[in-house]
Short mmCIF file of N, CA and C in Angstrom, two decimals:
data_model
loop_
_atom_site.label_atom_id
_atom_site.label_comp_id
_atom_site.label_asym_id
_atom_site.label_seq_id
_atom_site.Cartn_x
_atom_site.Cartn_y
_atom_site.Cartn_z
N UNK A 52 91.71 129.41 160.80
CA UNK A 52 92.40 128.18 160.67
C UNK A 52 91.43 127.02 160.43
N UNK A 53 90.33 127.05 161.14
CA UNK A 53 89.34 126.00 160.95
C UNK A 53 88.78 126.10 159.54
N UNK A 54 88.61 127.34 159.10
CA UNK A 54 88.13 127.50 157.72
C UNK A 54 89.14 126.91 156.74
N UNK A 55 90.39 127.03 157.00
CA UNK A 55 91.44 126.51 156.15
C UNK A 55 91.36 124.99 156.04
N UNK A 56 91.11 124.34 157.23
CA UNK A 56 90.98 122.88 157.21
C UNK A 56 89.70 122.47 156.49
N UNK A 57 88.66 123.25 156.67
CA UNK A 57 87.39 122.96 156.00
C UNK A 57 87.51 123.08 154.48
N UNK A 58 88.17 124.13 154.04
CA UNK A 58 88.36 124.33 152.60
C UNK A 58 89.27 123.24 152.04
N UNK A 59 90.33 122.91 152.80
CA UNK A 59 91.24 121.86 152.35
C UNK A 59 90.51 120.53 152.28
N UNK A 60 89.67 120.24 153.27
CA UNK A 60 88.88 119.00 153.27
C UNK A 60 87.92 118.98 152.09
N UNK A 61 87.29 120.12 151.80
CA UNK A 61 86.37 120.22 150.66
C UNK A 61 87.11 120.00 149.35
N UNK A 62 88.29 120.55 149.22
CA UNK A 62 89.10 120.37 148.00
C UNK A 62 89.49 118.90 147.84
N UNK A 63 89.91 118.27 148.95
CA UNK A 63 90.29 116.85 148.89
C UNK A 63 89.08 115.97 148.53
N UNK A 64 87.93 116.28 149.10
CA UNK A 64 86.71 115.52 148.78
C UNK A 64 86.37 115.68 147.29
N UNK A 65 86.48 116.92 146.80
CA UNK A 65 86.20 117.18 145.37
C UNK A 65 87.18 116.43 144.49
N UNK A 66 88.45 116.43 144.84
CA UNK A 66 89.47 115.71 144.06
C UNK A 66 89.21 114.20 144.12
N UNK A 67 88.82 113.68 145.28
CA UNK A 67 88.55 112.25 145.41
C UNK A 67 87.35 111.87 144.54
N UNK A 68 86.29 112.69 144.54
CA UNK A 68 85.10 112.43 143.72
C UNK A 68 85.46 112.50 142.23
N UNK A 69 86.25 113.50 141.86
CA UNK A 69 86.65 113.67 140.47
C UNK A 69 87.55 112.51 140.03
N UNK A 70 88.41 112.01 140.91
CA UNK A 70 89.28 110.88 140.61
C UNK A 70 88.44 109.64 140.30
N UNK A 71 87.42 109.36 141.09
CA UNK A 71 86.52 108.23 140.84
C UNK A 71 85.82 108.37 139.51
N UNK A 72 85.36 109.58 139.20
CA UNK A 72 84.69 109.84 137.93
C UNK A 72 85.65 109.62 136.76
N UNK A 73 86.88 110.10 136.91
CA UNK A 73 87.88 109.94 135.86
C UNK A 73 88.27 108.48 135.67
N UNK A 74 88.31 107.70 136.75
CA UNK A 74 88.62 106.28 136.63
C UNK A 74 87.51 105.54 135.87
N UNK A 75 86.27 105.90 136.15
CA UNK A 75 85.16 105.29 135.41
C UNK A 75 85.24 105.65 133.92
N UNK A 76 85.55 106.88 133.65
CA UNK A 76 85.69 107.33 132.26
C UNK A 76 86.86 106.63 131.58
N UNK A 77 87.95 106.43 132.32
CA UNK A 77 89.12 105.74 131.79
C UNK A 77 88.79 104.28 131.46
N UNK A 78 88.03 103.61 132.31
CA UNK A 78 87.61 102.23 132.05
C UNK A 78 86.74 102.17 130.79
N UNK A 79 85.84 103.11 130.66
CA UNK A 79 84.98 103.16 129.47
C UNK A 79 85.80 103.40 128.22
N UNK A 80 86.77 104.30 128.29
CA UNK A 80 87.64 104.58 127.13
C UNK A 80 88.50 103.36 126.80
N UNK A 81 88.96 102.64 127.82
CA UNK A 81 89.75 101.43 127.61
C UNK A 81 88.91 100.38 126.87
N UNK A 82 87.65 100.23 127.25
CA UNK A 82 86.74 99.29 126.58
C UNK A 82 86.53 99.68 125.12
N UNK A 83 86.33 100.97 124.88
CA UNK A 83 86.14 101.46 123.51
C UNK A 83 87.40 101.20 122.69
N UNK A 84 88.57 101.44 123.27
CA UNK A 84 89.84 101.20 122.56
C UNK A 84 90.01 99.72 122.22
N UNK A 85 89.66 98.82 123.14
CA UNK A 85 89.74 97.38 122.87
C UNK A 85 88.84 97.00 121.70
N UNK A 86 87.63 97.56 121.68
CA UNK A 86 86.70 97.27 120.58
C UNK A 86 87.28 97.77 119.25
N UNK A 87 87.88 98.96 119.27
CA UNK A 87 88.48 99.52 118.05
C UNK A 87 89.66 98.67 117.59
N UNK A 88 90.48 98.19 118.53
CA UNK A 88 91.61 97.34 118.17
C UNK A 88 91.13 96.04 117.54
N UNK A 89 90.11 95.43 118.13
CA UNK A 89 89.55 94.19 117.58
C UNK A 89 88.98 94.42 116.18
N UNK A 90 88.28 95.53 115.99
CA UNK A 90 87.71 95.84 114.67
C UNK A 90 88.83 96.04 113.65
N UNK A 91 89.89 96.74 114.04
CA UNK A 91 91.03 96.95 113.14
C UNK A 91 91.70 95.64 112.77
N UNK A 92 91.85 94.74 113.73
CA UNK A 92 92.45 93.44 113.44
C UNK A 92 91.60 92.64 112.46
N UNK A 93 90.28 92.69 112.65
CA UNK A 93 89.39 91.99 111.71
C UNK A 93 89.49 92.59 110.31
N UNK A 94 89.55 93.94 110.24
CA UNK A 94 89.68 94.60 108.94
C UNK A 94 91.00 94.22 108.27
N UNK A 95 92.08 94.20 109.05
CA UNK A 95 93.38 93.83 108.50
C UNK A 95 93.35 92.41 107.94
N UNK A 96 92.72 91.49 108.68
CA UNK A 96 92.61 90.11 108.21
C UNK A 96 91.79 90.03 106.93
N UNK A 97 90.70 90.78 106.89
CA UNK A 97 89.84 90.78 105.70
C UNK A 97 90.57 91.38 104.49
N UNK A 98 91.30 92.47 104.71
CA UNK A 98 92.05 93.11 103.62
C UNK A 98 93.16 92.18 103.13
N UNK A 99 93.81 91.50 104.05
CA UNK A 99 94.85 90.54 103.66
C UNK A 99 94.24 89.42 102.82
N UNK A 100 93.08 88.94 103.22
CA UNK A 100 92.39 87.88 102.47
C UNK A 100 92.01 88.38 101.08
N UNK A 101 91.47 89.59 101.00
CA UNK A 101 91.09 90.16 99.71
C UNK A 101 92.31 90.36 98.81
N UNK A 102 93.43 90.81 99.39
CA UNK A 102 94.66 90.97 98.60
C UNK A 102 95.12 89.64 98.04
N UNK A 103 95.03 88.61 98.86
CA UNK A 103 95.44 87.27 98.41
C UNK A 103 94.54 86.79 97.28
N UNK A 104 93.22 86.97 97.44
CA UNK A 104 92.29 86.55 96.39
C UNK A 104 92.48 87.36 95.12
N UNK A 105 92.77 88.65 95.26
CA UNK A 105 93.02 89.50 94.10
C UNK A 105 94.26 89.04 93.35
N UNK A 106 95.32 88.70 94.11
CA UNK A 106 96.56 88.21 93.48
C UNK A 106 96.30 86.89 92.74
N UNK A 107 95.50 86.01 93.35
CA UNK A 107 95.16 84.75 92.69
C UNK A 107 94.36 85.01 91.41
N UNK A 108 93.45 85.98 91.47
CA UNK A 108 92.66 86.34 90.29
C UNK A 108 93.54 86.87 89.17
N UNK A 109 94.49 87.73 89.52
CA UNK A 109 95.42 88.25 88.51
C UNK A 109 96.26 87.13 87.91
N UNK A 110 96.67 86.20 88.75
CA UNK A 110 97.46 85.07 88.28
C UNK A 110 96.65 84.21 87.31
N UNK A 111 95.39 83.98 87.66
CA UNK A 111 94.50 83.20 86.79
C UNK A 111 94.28 83.90 85.46
N UNK A 112 94.05 85.20 85.51
CA UNK A 112 93.88 85.96 84.27
C UNK A 112 95.14 85.91 83.41
N UNK A 113 96.29 85.99 84.05
CA UNK A 113 97.54 85.92 83.31
C UNK A 113 97.70 84.55 82.64
N UNK A 114 97.34 83.48 83.38
CA UNK A 114 97.41 82.13 82.81
C UNK A 114 96.46 81.99 81.62
N UNK A 115 95.24 82.52 81.78
CA UNK A 115 94.28 82.45 80.67
C UNK A 115 94.78 83.21 79.45
N UNK A 116 95.38 84.38 79.69
CA UNK A 116 95.91 85.17 78.58
C UNK A 116 97.03 84.42 77.87
N UNK A 117 97.92 83.81 78.66
CA UNK A 117 99.03 83.10 78.02
C UNK A 117 98.53 81.86 77.28
N UNK A 118 97.49 81.20 77.80
CA UNK A 118 96.92 80.05 77.08
C UNK A 118 96.31 80.49 75.76
N UNK A 119 95.61 81.62 75.78
CA UNK A 119 95.03 82.13 74.54
C UNK A 119 96.12 82.49 73.55
N UNK A 120 97.20 83.09 74.04
CA UNK A 120 98.32 83.44 73.16
C UNK A 120 98.92 82.19 72.53
N UNK A 121 99.09 81.12 73.32
CA UNK A 121 99.64 79.88 72.80
C UNK A 121 98.72 79.32 71.72
N UNK A 122 97.41 79.35 71.97
CA UNK A 122 96.47 78.84 70.97
C UNK A 122 96.49 79.70 69.71
N UNK A 123 96.58 81.01 69.88
CA UNK A 123 96.61 81.91 68.74
C UNK A 123 97.87 81.66 67.91
N UNK A 124 99.01 81.51 68.58
CA UNK A 124 100.27 81.24 67.88
C UNK A 124 100.19 79.89 67.19
N UNK A 125 99.60 78.90 67.86
CA UNK A 125 99.47 77.57 67.29
C UNK A 125 98.68 77.62 65.98
N UNK A 126 97.57 78.32 66.00
CA UNK A 126 96.75 78.42 64.77
C UNK A 126 97.48 79.22 63.70
N UNK A 127 98.17 80.29 64.09
CA UNK A 127 98.92 81.07 63.10
C UNK A 127 100.01 80.24 62.46
N UNK A 128 100.74 79.46 63.30
CA UNK A 128 101.80 78.63 62.75
C UNK A 128 101.24 77.58 61.81
N UNK A 129 100.15 76.97 62.22
CA UNK A 129 99.56 75.94 61.39
C UNK A 129 99.04 76.54 60.08
N UNK A 130 98.40 77.68 60.18
CA UNK A 130 97.82 78.26 58.97
C UNK A 130 98.89 78.90 58.08
N UNK A 131 99.99 79.39 58.66
CA UNK A 131 101.02 79.99 57.81
C UNK A 131 101.88 78.92 57.14
N UNK A 132 101.94 77.74 57.71
CA UNK A 132 102.71 76.66 57.10
C UNK A 132 101.95 76.00 55.94
N UNK A 133 100.69 76.26 55.86
CA UNK A 133 99.89 75.69 54.77
C UNK A 133 99.33 76.82 53.92
N UNK A 134 98.81 76.46 52.78
CA UNK A 134 98.36 77.51 51.86
C UNK A 134 96.85 77.57 51.71
N UNK A 135 96.11 76.64 52.32
CA UNK A 135 94.67 76.67 52.08
C UNK A 135 93.90 77.02 53.34
N UNK A 136 92.73 77.54 53.15
CA UNK A 136 91.83 77.89 54.24
C UNK A 136 91.37 76.62 54.95
N UNK A 137 91.17 75.56 54.20
CA UNK A 137 90.73 74.29 54.77
C UNK A 137 91.78 73.77 55.75
N UNK A 138 93.05 73.92 55.44
CA UNK A 138 94.10 73.49 56.35
C UNK A 138 94.08 74.30 57.64
N UNK A 139 93.81 75.59 57.52
CA UNK A 139 93.72 76.44 58.71
C UNK A 139 92.54 76.02 59.57
N UNK A 140 91.41 75.71 58.93
CA UNK A 140 90.23 75.25 59.67
C UNK A 140 90.54 73.93 60.35
N UNK A 141 91.22 73.04 59.64
CA UNK A 141 91.61 71.76 60.24
C UNK A 141 92.52 71.96 61.45
N UNK A 142 93.39 72.97 61.39
CA UNK A 142 94.29 73.24 62.52
C UNK A 142 93.48 73.70 63.74
N UNK A 143 92.51 74.57 63.50
CA UNK A 143 91.64 75.02 64.59
C UNK A 143 90.86 73.84 65.13
N UNK A 144 90.33 73.04 64.26
CA UNK A 144 89.55 71.87 64.63
C UNK A 144 90.40 70.89 65.45
N UNK A 145 91.64 70.69 65.02
CA UNK A 145 92.54 69.80 65.74
C UNK A 145 92.83 70.33 67.15
N UNK A 146 93.00 71.64 67.25
CA UNK A 146 93.25 72.25 68.56
C UNK A 146 92.04 72.08 69.47
N UNK A 147 90.84 72.26 68.93
CA UNK A 147 89.63 72.04 69.72
C UNK A 147 89.54 70.59 70.18
N UNK A 148 89.91 69.70 69.31
CA UNK A 148 89.90 68.27 69.65
C UNK A 148 90.87 67.99 70.81
N UNK A 149 92.07 68.59 70.74
CA UNK A 149 93.05 68.41 71.81
C UNK A 149 92.53 68.96 73.13
N UNK A 150 91.93 70.14 73.11
CA UNK A 150 91.37 70.75 74.32
C UNK A 150 90.26 69.90 74.90
N UNK A 151 89.40 69.39 74.04
CA UNK A 151 88.29 68.57 74.51
C UNK A 151 88.82 67.28 75.14
N UNK A 152 89.83 66.68 74.54
CA UNK A 152 90.40 65.46 75.10
C UNK A 152 91.06 65.72 76.45
N UNK A 153 91.65 66.89 76.61
CA UNK A 153 92.28 67.24 77.89
C UNK A 153 91.24 67.47 78.97
N UNK A 154 90.06 67.96 78.61
CA UNK A 154 89.02 68.27 79.58
C UNK A 154 88.20 67.06 80.00
N UNK A 155 87.91 66.19 79.08
CA UNK A 155 87.00 65.09 79.37
C UNK A 155 87.70 64.00 80.15
N UNK A 156 86.93 63.26 80.90
CA UNK A 156 87.49 62.12 81.64
C UNK A 156 87.45 60.91 80.74
N UNK A 157 88.00 59.81 81.22
CA UNK A 157 88.08 58.62 80.38
C UNK A 157 86.70 58.02 80.12
N UNK A 158 85.72 58.26 80.99
CA UNK A 158 84.39 57.69 80.79
C UNK A 158 83.49 58.54 79.90
N UNK A 159 83.78 59.86 79.81
CA UNK A 159 82.92 60.75 79.04
C UNK A 159 83.25 60.64 77.56
N UNK A 160 82.21 60.78 76.73
CA UNK A 160 82.43 60.74 75.29
C UNK A 160 82.43 62.16 74.74
N UNK A 161 83.30 62.42 73.82
CA UNK A 161 83.43 63.74 73.22
C UNK A 161 82.39 63.93 72.12
N UNK A 162 81.95 65.17 71.96
CA UNK A 162 80.99 65.47 70.89
C UNK A 162 81.71 65.75 69.58
N UNK A 163 83.01 65.86 69.61
CA UNK A 163 83.79 66.14 68.39
C UNK A 163 84.29 64.83 67.79
N UNK A 164 84.52 64.87 66.52
CA UNK A 164 85.23 63.74 65.89
C UNK A 164 86.55 64.27 65.40
N UNK A 165 87.49 63.40 65.24
CA UNK A 165 88.84 63.83 64.85
C UNK A 165 89.08 63.61 63.37
N UNK A 166 88.08 63.91 62.58
CA UNK A 166 88.23 63.74 61.13
C UNK A 166 88.35 65.10 60.49
N UNK A 167 89.44 65.38 59.79
CA UNK A 167 89.61 66.69 59.17
C UNK A 167 88.64 66.87 58.00
N UNK A 168 88.33 68.13 57.71
CA UNK A 168 87.47 68.44 56.59
C UNK A 168 88.30 68.31 55.32
N UNK A 169 87.74 67.65 54.34
CA UNK A 169 88.52 67.45 53.10
C UNK A 169 88.16 68.51 52.09
N UNK A 170 89.15 68.95 51.37
CA UNK A 170 88.94 69.95 50.31
C UNK A 170 88.64 69.19 49.00
N UNK A 171 87.42 69.35 48.50
CA UNK A 171 87.04 68.64 47.28
C UNK A 171 87.08 69.56 46.10
#
């Protein structure tokens, strides 16, 4: 009977020691999980930011493409309405002049002149 109490006491002591060890391990695992959660949140924020910047980039590219299409159509219309190469060049030149005027401020002087090339 005394041996029974001794063995039971030894088992309880072993379980108590193992419980303390498991609690320490659980605290360590909890810390690791918190670090992983924080890292995942930072990654999610970064991915969201990159997605937003990518969408803005695609939008900008689309705007540039549509602007080029408008300019291409503008030159085609101008050149198809006239019969000479000089008129087509003047249309391109006029479009460059318009773009330059839109870009420059009121104080800056343009390097272009708005005089069409004459066919002699």
